[in-house]
């Protein structure tokens, strides 16, 4: 689909680690982002997926969610908290779901009014229908001011 290809090209061009990690965009729409990454490029010394890779793919899934919805703003992560519940030892996907509508609408309204706003997002990585990584982060969007 067009949106998935466009997002994947953007990530690979502007965030080069995403290409090195082999990240692909499985789904990208206004309700959900799913990013996939291969085990082979993200393996650690214990033959499981490197924790930093799990964190990076979850971060990129949430970042991508804001990026798709909010044009003309700079998006930065300000805080993250992650629980590594089980090891991952295969190709994996990070899923970021849209936050509660009320929180999302408040975020958009504050961004429009003040030019900057924060939103809490979460992502999960599961394997064999078991939750392996539970990720929560705060992202800030800052409206770009045209240089004069």
mmCIF file of N, CA and C in Angstrom, residues 7-24 35-38 41 60:
data_model
loop_
_atom_site.group_PDB
_atom_site.id
_atom_site.type_symbol
_atom_site.label_atom_id
_atom_site.label_comp_id
_atom_site.label_asym_id
_atom_site.label_seq_id
_atom_site.Cartn_x
_atom_site.Cartn_y
_atom_site.Cartn_z
ATOM 1 N N UNK A 7 6.144 5.634 4.090
ATOM 2 C CA UNK A 7 6.716 5.713 5.432
ATOM 3 C C UNK A 7 8.041 4.958 5.498
ATOM 4 N N UNK A 8 8.088 3.776 4.901
ATOM 5 C CA UNK A 8 9.320 2.981 4.920
ATOM 6 C C UNK A 8 10.463 3.720 4.227
ATOM 7 N N UNK A 9 10.189 4.324 3.089
ATOM 8 C CA UNK A 9 11.214 5.094 2.370
ATOM 9 C C UNK A 9 11.691 6.276 3.216
ATOM 10 N N UNK A 10 10.747 6.934 3.890
ATOM 11 C CA UNK A 10 11.094 8.069 4.742
ATOM 12 C C UNK A 10 12.007 7.623 5.886
ATOM 13 N N UNK A 11 11.625 6.547 6.557
ATOM 14 C CA UNK A 11 12.432 6.042 7.677
ATOM 15 C C UNK A 11 13.838 5.677 7.216
ATOM 16 N N UNK A 12 13.930 4.938 6.111
ATOM 17 C CA UNK A 12 15.238 4.496 5.634
ATOM 18 C C UNK A 12 16.123 5.666 5.222
ATOM 19 N N UNK A 13 15.520 6.721 4.692
ATOM 20 C CA UNK A 13 16.294 7.881 4.257
ATOM 21 C C UNK A 13 16.696 8.780 5.425
ATOM 22 N N UNK A 14 15.752 9.046 6.327
ATOM 23 C CA UNK A 14 15.985 10.047 7.368
ATOM 24 C C UNK A 14 16.461 9.464 8.700
ATOM 25 N N UNK A 15 16.218 8.169 8.908
ATOM 26 C CA UNK A 15 16.662 7.500 10.137
ATOM 27 C C UNK A 15 17.398 6.230 9.695
ATOM 28 N N UNK A 16 18.665 6.392 9.273
ATOM 29 C CA UNK A 16 19.402 5.293 8.622
ATOM 30 C C UNK A 16 19.485 3.995 9.418
ATOM 31 N N UNK A 17 19.444 4.076 10.750
ATOM 32 C CA UNK A 17 19.506 2.834 11.525
ATOM 33 C C UNK A 17 18.324 1.928 11.183
ATOM 34 N N UNK A 18 17.199 2.521 10.792
ATOM 35 C CA UNK A 18 16.023 1.707 10.445
ATOM 36 C C UNK A 18 16.314 0.800 9.249
ATOM 37 N N UNK A 19 17.113 1.298 8.309
ATOM 38 C CA UNK A 19 17.487 0.489 7.143
ATOM 39 C C UNK A 19 18.490 -0.591 7.541
ATOM 40 N N UNK A 20 19.458 -0.215 8.359
ATOM 41 C CA UNK A 20 20.475 -1.175 8.816
ATOM 42 C C UNK A 20 19.846 -2.314 9.606
ATOM 43 N N UNK A 21 18.765 -2.013 10.332
ATOM 44 C CA UNK A 21 18.072 -3.018 11.127
ATOM 45 C C UNK A 21 17.087 -3.833 10.294
ATOM 46 N N UNK A 22 16.915 -3.454 9.027
ATOM 47 C CA UNK A 22 16.002 -4.179 8.149
ATOM 48 C C UNK A 22 14.536 -3.934 8.431
ATOM 49 N N UNK A 23 14.227 -2.778 9.002
ATOM 50 C CA UNK A 23 12.836 -2.489 9.373
ATOM 51 C C UNK A 23 11.971 -2.287 8.124
ATOM 52 N N UNK A 24 10.806 -2.933 8.152
ATOM 53 C CA UNK A 24 9.824 -2.728 7.091
ATOM 54 C C UNK A 24 8.504 -2.307 7.732
ATOM 55 N N UNK A 35 5.500 -2.169 12.567
ATOM 56 C CA UNK A 35 6.812 -2.256 11.949
ATOM 57 C C UNK A 35 7.363 -3.652 12.206
ATOM 58 N N UNK A 36 8.043 -4.207 11.203
ATOM 59 C CA UNK A 36 8.639 -5.534 11.338
ATOM 60 C C UNK A 36 10.148 -5.414 11.200
ATOM 61 N N UNK A 37 10.858 -6.345 11.843
ATOM 62 C CA UNK A 37 12.312 -6.393 11.709
ATOM 63 C C UNK A 37 12.761 -7.853 11.742
ATOM 64 N N UNK A 38 13.786 -8.176 10.960
ATOM 65 C CA UNK A 38 14.255 -9.565 10.909
ATOM 66 C C UNK A 38 15.168 -9.905 12.087
ATOM 67 N N UNK A 41 19.248 -9.585 11.546
ATOM 68 C CA UNK A 41 19.983 -8.319 11.650
ATOM 69 C C UNK A 41 19.955 -7.729 13.059
ATOM 70 N N UNK A 60 10.360 3.625 17.018
ATOM 71 C CA UNK A 60 10.049 4.041 15.649
ATOM 72 C C UNK A 60 8.571 3.834 15.309
#
